[in-house]
Amino acid sequence: MVRFHHLSLTRLYRYISYLIYLSIFFILCVKLGYRSTENEIRDLSEIELEEHNGLVLPIKTQNVSLTINLSKQNCPNNRISNPSLDDVRSIFYNLNTAKCVRNANGLKFRINFVVLVMVHNRAEYLQFLIESITNQRSRQHLNETLVVFSHDVYDEEVFNKIEEITTFKVLQIGFPFSQQIFPNSFPGSSDNDCPRDITKDQALQEGCLNADHPDSYGHYREAKYAAIKHHWWWKLNYVMNYVMSLHEKTEGVDVPVLLIEEDHYLTPDAIQFLDEITSLKKSLCPKCLFTQLGDYSKLKGNSMMNSIQKLRIDQYLSNRNNMGIIIDKAAFEKLTSKECAEVFCKYDDYNWDWSINAQSRQCSSAGEGGMASSFLTLVPHIPRIFHTGICGVHKNINRQQMKSAQCSPRAAIRDFLNKYSLALKDDSSQRDYSLSNNVQTAHRTQKKFKPNGGWGDPRDHKFCLEMVAKNRM
């Protein structure tokens, strides 16, 4: 036993003082890390992620720890009513540094599939998605799946629903550059930004920040729409570069990542099918960049007969192939290659899926000439995914209306599952999948696409490219 009289009072005082100073230093570092700069950025060419102190993407040169916390008891409790701005910053900071997996049930587990969910604030829709994941028919596939929820806003009801999950592994991450965290400065909006609908002459006369940079249609940046594309791009880069390396099973193993949103619903065999279609891509369509769980095809009578085993090849098209995309390492490296990232980040469209359209047609590294120069995707005739978002992001719907009967997807889900059950009527556990077309006859369109705009500000271009540039270091 150590006796206090063996230590001089001077040494004891120094020891206690050292601990106090160290604690104060740590608290100050964390607090400073949560502060965002509120100074307006005058030079549009000088946007750097480092300016968002403490909320930057973890970059490889910073030796950020990639350890993962597997103890459910040690996961931070993020249930806060009426959180302040500092609370939200703290919650997102904790999510991205703790990297805590709930329901891991042990120090070692297999991750063979990742489901990456883009979440906003529609808890009613999210509940249906959680139920559909919980109800997966193959428990083995579900047990080997990590579901990552990527948040762009703190919403207490959404967080409560996720923290109540007990049937599958869950990891939460927070988009650290959201409007909620940066309400008065880029990448949010600020008083010195040009209003959307003023003319360029008016903007130059007023001297607003981005006066020289309207979009293709003469409109100025709207932060709430630009944030969607930034969030999609950030979560993809973050998960592929930092989450996939958290577990030794993923090192050197090409784990498929399914990209979905809070208003999607999975069939009971969706994750099993994810496993099957990603395995089949190597033999049925080695030139395909993506695989998919499905598109927006309606399930109708005779069209479902003997179609559960049929697959087809599509040329990627944003309004057909933007749901249930499955990305592997090769697809990610192609999307984020220097040339393709330039297309994605500078194409004047605030929609991520239309920006991939542009990549498919403008990025030469997509393939080898002709049809092969476009992104190809392997798609089932019978979708294993359903879009429940009756009241979506482009509808002027408030939270109360979202909960009303007109926005409830329950009846649509019931109808979809009933029809899907009919398609499965003659299904067997060993499916013999076949292609209904080939690369040369892939579903394509001759339509010429015009950008939707909303992405003319060079701050967005720079910011988008910085996310990829940091990951190449």
Coordinates of N, CA, C and O in Angstrom, one line a residue, residues 29-141:
C29 N -9.8 21.8 -26.1 CA -9.6 21.3 -27.4 C -10.9 20.8 -28.0 O -11.2 21.0 -29.2
V30 N -11.6 20.1 -27.2 CA -12.9 19.5 -27.7 C -13.9 20.7 -28.0 O -14.5 20.7 -29.0
K31 N -13.9 21.7 -27.0 CA -14.9 22.8 -27.3 C -14.5 23.6 -28.5 O -15.3 24.0 -29.3
L32 N -13.2 23.8 -28.7 CA -12.8 24.6 -29.8 C -13.1 23.8 -31.1 O -13.4 24.3 -32.2
G33 N -13.0 22.5 -31.0 CA -13.3 21.6 -32.1 C -14.7 21.7 -32.6 O -15.0 21.5 -33.8
Y34 N -15.6 22.1 -31.7 CA -17.0 22.2 -32.1 C -17.4 23.5 -32.8 O -18.4 23.6 -33.4
R35 N -16.5 24.5 -32.7 CA -16.8 25.8 -33.2 C -16.6 25.8 -34.7 O -15.6 25.3 -35.2
S36 N -17.5 26.4 -35.4 CA -17.4 26.6 -36.8 C -17.1 28.1 -37.0 O -17.5 28.9 -36.2
T37 N -16.4 28.4 -38.1 CA -16.1 29.8 -38.4 C -17.4 30.4 -38.9 O -18.1 29.9 -39.7
E38 N -17.7 31.6 -38.4 CA -18.8 32.4 -38.8 C -18.4 33.5 -39.7 O -19.2 34.3 -40.1
N39 N -17.1 33.6 -40.0 CA -16.6 34.6 -40.9 C -16.9 34.2 -42.3 O -16.7 33.1 -42.7
E40 N -17.5 35.2 -43.1 CA -17.8 34.9 -44.4 C -16.6 34.7 -45.3 O -15.6 35.4 -45.1
I41 N -16.6 33.7 -46.2 CA -15.5 33.4 -47.0 C -15.5 34.3 -48.3 O -16.4 34.1 -49.1
R42 N -14.6 35.2 -48.4 CA -14.7 36.2 -49.5 C -14.0 35.6 -50.7 O -14.5 35.8 -51.8
D43 N -12.9 34.9 -50.6 CA -12.2 34.3 -51.7 C -12.7 33.0 -52.0 O -12.5 32.0 -51.3
L44 N -13.5 32.8 -53.1 CA -14.2 31.5 -53.4 C -13.2 30.4 -53.7 O -13.5 29.3 -53.8
S45 N -11.9 30.8 -54.0 CA -11.0 29.7 -54.4 C -10.2 29.2 -53.1 O -9.4 28.3 -53.3
E46 N -10.6 29.7 -51.9 CA -9.8 29.3 -50.8 C -10.6 28.4 -49.8 O -10.3 28.4 -48.6
I47 N -11.6 27.8 -50.3 CA -12.4 26.9 -49.4 C -11.6 25.7 -49.1 O -11.1 25.0 -50.0
E48 N -11.4 25.4 -47.8 CA -10.7 24.2 -47.4 C -11.4 23.5 -46.3 O -12.0 24.2 -45.5
L49 N -11.4 22.2 -46.2 CA -12.1 21.5 -45.2 C -11.6 21.9 -43.8 O -12.3 21.9 -42.8
E50 N -10.3 22.2 -43.8 CA -9.7 22.5 -42.5 C -10.3 23.8 -41.8 O -10.2 24.0 -40.6
E51 N -11.0 24.6 -42.6 CA -11.6 25.8 -42.0 C -12.7 25.5 -41.1 O -13.1 26.3 -40.3
H52 N -13.3 24.3 -41.2 CA -14.3 23.8 -40.3 C -13.7 23.1 -39.1 O -13.7 21.8 -39.1
N53 N -13.1 23.8 -38.2 CA -12.3 23.2 -37.2 C -13.0 22.1 -36.4 O -14.1 22.2 -35.9
G54 N -12.3 21.0 -36.4 CA -12.7 19.9 -35.6 C -13.8 19.0 -36.2 O -14.2 18.0 -35.7
L55 N -14.3 19.5 -37.4 CA -15.4 18.8 -38.0 C -15.0 18.3 -39.4 O -15.8 17.9 -40.2
V56 N -13.7 18.2 -39.6 CA -13.2 17.8 -40.9 C -13.4 16.3 -41.1 O -13.5 15.6 -40.1
L57 N -13.3 15.9 -42.3 CA -13.2 14.4 -42.6 C -11.9 13.9 -42.0 O -10.9 14.6 -42.1
P58 N -11.9 12.8 -41.3 CA -10.6 12.2 -40.9 C -9.8 11.8 -42.1 O -10.2 11.0 -42.9
I59 N -8.6 12.5 -42.2 CA -7.8 12.2 -43.4 C -6.6 11.3 -43.0 O -6.2 11.3 -41.8
K60 N -6.1 10.6 -43.9 CA -5.1 9.5 -43.6 C -3.9 10.1 -43.0 O -3.2 9.5 -42.2
T61 N -3.5 11.3 -43.3 CA -2.3 11.9 -42.8 C -2.4 12.3 -41.4 O -1.4 12.7 -40.8
Q62 N -3.6 12.3 -40.8 CA -3.8 12.7 -39.5 C -3.7 11.6 -38.5 O -3.9 11.7 -37.3
N63 N -3.4 10.3 -39.0 CA -3.3 9.2 -38.1 C -4.5 9.0 -37.2 O -4.4 8.7 -36.0
V64 N -5.7 9.2 -37.8 CA -6.9 9.1 -37.0 C -7.1 7.6 -36.6 O -7.0 6.7 -37.5
S65 N -7.5 7.4 -35.4 CA -7.7 6.0 -34.9 C -8.9 5.4 -35.6 O -10.0 6.0 -35.7
L66 N -8.8 4.2 -36.1 CA -9.9 3.5 -36.8 C -10.4 2.4 -35.9 O -11.0 1.4 -36.4
T67 N -10.1 2.4 -34.6 CA -10.6 1.4 -33.7 C -12.1 1.5 -33.6 O -12.7 2.6 -33.8
I68 N -12.8 0.4 -33.4 CA -14.2 0.4 -33.3 C -14.7 -0.1 -32.0 O -14.1 -1.0 -31.4
N69 N -15.7 0.5 -31.4 CA -16.2 0.2 -30.1 C -17.3 -0.8 -30.3 O -18.4 -0.5 -30.8
L70 N -17.1 -2.0 -29.8 CA -18.1 -3.0 -30.0 C -19.0 -3.2 -28.8 O -19.9 -4.1 -28.8
S71 N -18.9 -2.4 -27.8 CA -19.7 -2.6 -26.6 C -20.9 -1.7 -26.6 O -20.8 -0.5 -26.7
K72 N -22.1 -2.4 -26.6 CA -23.3 -1.6 -26.7 C -23.5 -0.6 -25.5 O -23.9 0.5 -25.6
Q73 N -23.0 -1.1 -24.3 CA -23.1 -0.3 -23.1 C -22.3 1.0 -23.2 O -22.6 2.0 -22.6
N74 N -21.2 1.0 -24.0 CA -20.4 2.2 -24.1 C -20.7 3.1 -25.3 O -20.1 4.1 -25.5
C75 N -21.8 2.7 -26.0 CA -22.2 3.6 -27.1 C -22.8 4.9 -26.5 O -23.6 4.8 -25.5
P76 N -22.5 6.1 -27.0 CA -23.0 7.3 -26.4 C -24.5 7.4 -26.5 O -25.1 6.9 -27.5
N77 N -25.1 7.9 -25.5 CA -26.6 8.2 -25.5 C -26.8 9.5 -26.1 O -26.4 10.5 -25.6
N78 N -27.5 9.5 -27.3 CA -27.7 10.7 -28.1 C -29.1 11.2 -28.0 O -29.5 12.0 -28.8
R79 N -29.9 10.8 -27.0 CA -31.2 11.3 -26.8 C -31.3 12.6 -26.1 O -31.1 12.6 -24.9
I80 N -31.4 13.7 -26.8 CA -31.5 15.0 -26.2 C -32.7 15.7 -26.7 O -32.9 15.8 -27.9
S81 N -33.5 16.2 -25.8 CA -34.7 17.0 -26.2 C -34.3 18.5 -26.4 O -33.5 19.0 -25.6
N82 N -34.8 19.1 -27.5 CA -34.5 20.5 -27.8 C -33.0 20.8 -27.8 O -32.6 21.7 -27.0
P83 N -32.2 20.1 -28.5 CA -30.7 20.3 -28.4 C -30.3 21.7 -29.0 O -30.9 22.2 -29.9
S84 N -29.3 22.3 -28.4 CA -28.7 23.5 -28.9 C -27.8 23.2 -30.0 O -27.5 22.0 -30.3
L85 N -27.3 24.2 -30.7 CA -26.3 24.0 -31.8 C -25.1 23.3 -31.3 O -24.6 22.4 -32.0
D86 N -24.6 23.7 -30.1 CA -23.4 23.0 -29.6 C -23.7 21.5 -29.3 O -22.9 20.7 -29.4
D87 N -24.9 21.2 -28.8 CA -25.3 19.8 -28.6 C -25.3 19.0 -29.8 O -24.8 17.9 -29.8
V88 N -25.8 19.6 -30.9 CA -25.8 18.8 -32.2 C -24.4 18.6 -32.7 O -24.0 17.5 -33.1
R89 N -23.5 19.6 -32.6 CA -22.1 19.5 -33.0 C -21.5 18.4 -32.1 O -20.7 17.5 -32.7
S90 N -21.8 18.4 -30.9 CA -21.2 17.4 -30.0 C -21.7 16.0 -30.3 O -20.9 15.0 -30.3
I91 N -23.0 15.8 -30.6 CA -23.5 14.5 -31.0 C -22.9 14.0 -32.2 O -22.4 12.8 -32.3
F92 N -22.8 14.8 -33.3 CA -22.2 14.3 -34.5 C -20.7 14.0 -34.4 O -20.2 13.1 -34.9
Y93 N -20.0 14.9 -33.6 CA -18.6 14.6 -33.3 C -18.4 13.3 -32.6 O -17.6 12.5 -33.0
N94 N -19.3 13.0 -31.6 CA -19.2 11.7 -30.9 C -19.5 10.5 -31.8 O -18.8 9.5 -31.7
L95 N -20.5 10.7 -32.7 CA -20.8 9.6 -33.6 C -19.6 9.2 -34.5 O -19.3 8.1 -34.7
N96 N -19.0 10.2 -35.0 CA -17.9 10.0 -36.0 C -16.6 9.6 -35.4 O -15.7 9.1 -36.1
T97 N -16.4 9.9 -34.1 CA -15.2 9.5 -33.4 C -15.3 8.2 -32.6 O -14.4 7.4 -32.6
A98 N -16.5 8.0 -32.0 CA -16.7 6.7 -31.3 C -16.8 5.5 -32.2 O -16.4 4.4 -31.8
K99 N -17.5 5.7 -33.3 CA -17.7 4.6 -34.3 C -18.2 3.3 -33.6 O -17.6 2.2 -33.6
C100 N -19.2 3.5 -32.9 CA -19.8 2.5 -32.0 C -20.8 1.6 -32.7 O -21.8 2.1 -33.2
V101 N -20.6 0.3 -32.8 CA -21.5 -0.6 -33.4 C -22.4 -1.2 -32.3 O -22.0 -1.9 -31.4
R102 N -23.7 -1.0 -32.4 CA -24.7 -1.6 -31.5 C -25.0 -3.0 -32.0 O -25.0 -3.3 -33.1
N103 N -25.4 -3.8 -31.0 CA -25.8 -5.2 -31.2 C -24.7 -6.1 -31.9 O -25.0 -7.0 -32.6
A104 N -23.5 -5.8 -31.6 CA -22.4 -6.6 -32.2 C -22.3 -7.9 -31.5 O -21.9 -8.9 -32.2
N105 N -22.7 -8.0 -30.3 CA -22.8 -9.3 -29.6 C -21.4 -10.1 -29.6 O -21.3 -11.2 -29.9
G106 N -20.4 -9.4 -29.2 CA -19.1 -10.0 -29.1 C -18.0 -9.2 -29.7 O -18.3 -8.2 -30.4
L107 N -16.8 -9.5 -29.4 CA -15.6 -8.7 -29.9 C -15.3 -9.0 -31.4 O -14.6 -8.3 -32.0
K108 N -15.8 -10.2 -31.9 CA -15.5 -10.5 -33.3 C -16.8 -10.8 -34.0 O -17.6 -11.6 -33.5
F109 N -17.0 -10.3 -35.2 CA -18.1 -10.6 -36.0 C -17.8 -10.4 -37.4 O -16.8 -9.8 -37.8
R110 N -18.6 -11.0 -38.3 CA -18.4 -10.9 -39.7 C -19.2 -9.8 -40.3 O -20.3 -9.5 -40.0
I111 N -18.5 -9.0 -41.2 CA -19.2 -8.0 -42.0 C -19.1 -8.4 -43.5 O -18.0 -8.2 -44.0
N112 N -20.1 -9.0 -44.0 CA -20.0 -9.4 -45.4 C -20.9 -8.4 -46.3 O -20.8 -8.5 -47.5
F113 N -21.8 -7.6 -45.7 CA -22.6 -6.7 -46.4 C -22.8 -5.5 -45.6 O -22.9 -5.5 -44.4
V114 N -22.8 -4.3 -46.3 CA -23.1 -3.1 -45.6 C -24.3 -2.4 -46.3 O -24.4 -2.3 -47.5
V115 N -25.3 -2.0 -45.5 CA -26.4 -1.2 -46.0 C -26.2 0.2 -45.5 O -26.2 0.5 -44.3
L116 N -26.1 1.2 -46.4 CA -25.8 2.6 -46.0 C -27.1 3.4 -46.3 O -27.5 3.5 -47.4
V117 N -27.7 3.9 -45.2 CA -29.0 4.5 -45.3 C -28.8 6.1 -45.1 O -28.2 6.5 -44.1
M118 N -29.2 6.8 -46.1 CA -29.2 8.3 -46.0 C -30.5 8.8 -45.3 O -31.6 8.5 -45.7
V119 N -30.3 9.4 -44.1 CA -31.4 9.7 -43.2 C -31.6 11.2 -43.1 O -30.6 11.9 -42.9
H120 N -32.8 11.7 -43.1 CA -33.1 13.1 -42.9 C -34.0 13.2 -41.6 O -33.5 12.9 -40.5
N121 N -35.3 13.4 -41.7 CA -36.1 13.6 -40.5 C -37.4 12.9 -40.6 O -38.4 13.3 -39.9
R122 N -37.6 12.0 -41.6 CA -38.9 11.4 -41.8 C -39.0 10.1 -41.0 O -38.8 9.0 -41.6
A123 N -39.2 10.2 -39.7 CA -39.2 9.0 -38.8 C -40.3 8.0 -39.2 O -40.1 6.8 -39.0
E124 N -41.4 8.5 -39.7 CA -42.5 7.6 -40.1 C -42.1 6.6 -41.2 O -42.4 5.4 -41.2
Y125 N -41.4 7.2 -42.2 CA -40.9 6.3 -43.3 C -39.8 5.4 -42.8 O -39.7 4.2 -43.1
L126 N -38.9 5.9 -42.0 CA -37.7 5.2 -41.4 C -38.2 4.0 -40.7 O -37.6 2.9 -40.8
Q127 N -39.3 4.1 -39.9 CA -39.8 2.9 -39.2 C -40.1 1.8 -40.1 O -39.9 0.6 -39.8
F128 N -40.7 2.1 -41.2 CA -41.0 1.0 -42.2 C -39.8 0.3 -42.7 O -39.7 -0.9 -42.9
L129 N -38.8 1.1 -43.0 CA -37.5 0.6 -43.5 C -36.9 -0.3 -42.4 O -36.4 -1.4 -42.7
I130 N -36.9 0.1 -41.2 CA -36.3 -0.7 -40.1 C -37.0 -2.0 -40.0 O -36.4 -3.1 -39.8
E131 N -38.4 -2.0 -40.1 CA -39.1 -3.2 -40.0 C -38.8 -4.1 -41.2 O -38.7 -5.4 -41.0
S132 N -38.6 -3.6 -42.4 CA -38.2 -4.4 -43.5 C -36.8 -5.1 -43.4 O -36.6 -6.2 -43.8
I133 N -35.9 -4.4 -42.8 CA -34.6 -5.0 -42.5 C -34.7 -6.1 -41.4 O -34.1 -7.1 -41.5
T134 N -35.4 -5.8 -40.4 CA -35.7 -6.7 -39.3 C -36.3 -8.0 -39.8 O -36.0 -9.1 -39.3
N135 N -37.2 -7.9 -40.8 CA -37.9 -9.1 -41.3 C -37.2 -9.8 -42.4 O -37.9 -10.6 -43.1
Q136 N -35.9 -9.7 -42.5 CA -35.2 -10.4 -43.5 C -35.3 -11.9 -43.3 O -35.1 -12.4 -42.2
R137 N -35.6 -12.7 -44.3 CA -35.8 -14.1 -44.2 C -34.6 -14.9 -43.8 O -34.6 -15.8 -43.0
S138 N -33.4 -14.5 -44.4 CA -32.2 -15.2 -44.1 C -31.5 -14.5 -42.9 O -30.9 -13.4 -43.0
R139 N -31.6 -15.2 -41.7 CA -31.0 -14.6 -40.5 C -29.5 -14.6 -40.6 O -28.8 -13.7 -40.1
Q140 N -28.9 -15.6 -41.4 CA -27.5 -15.6 -41.5 C -27.0 -14.4 -42.3 O -26.0 -13.7 -41.9
H141 N -27.7 -14.0 -43.4 CA -27.3 -12.8 -44.1 C -27.5 -11.5 -43.2 O -26.6 -10.6 -43.3

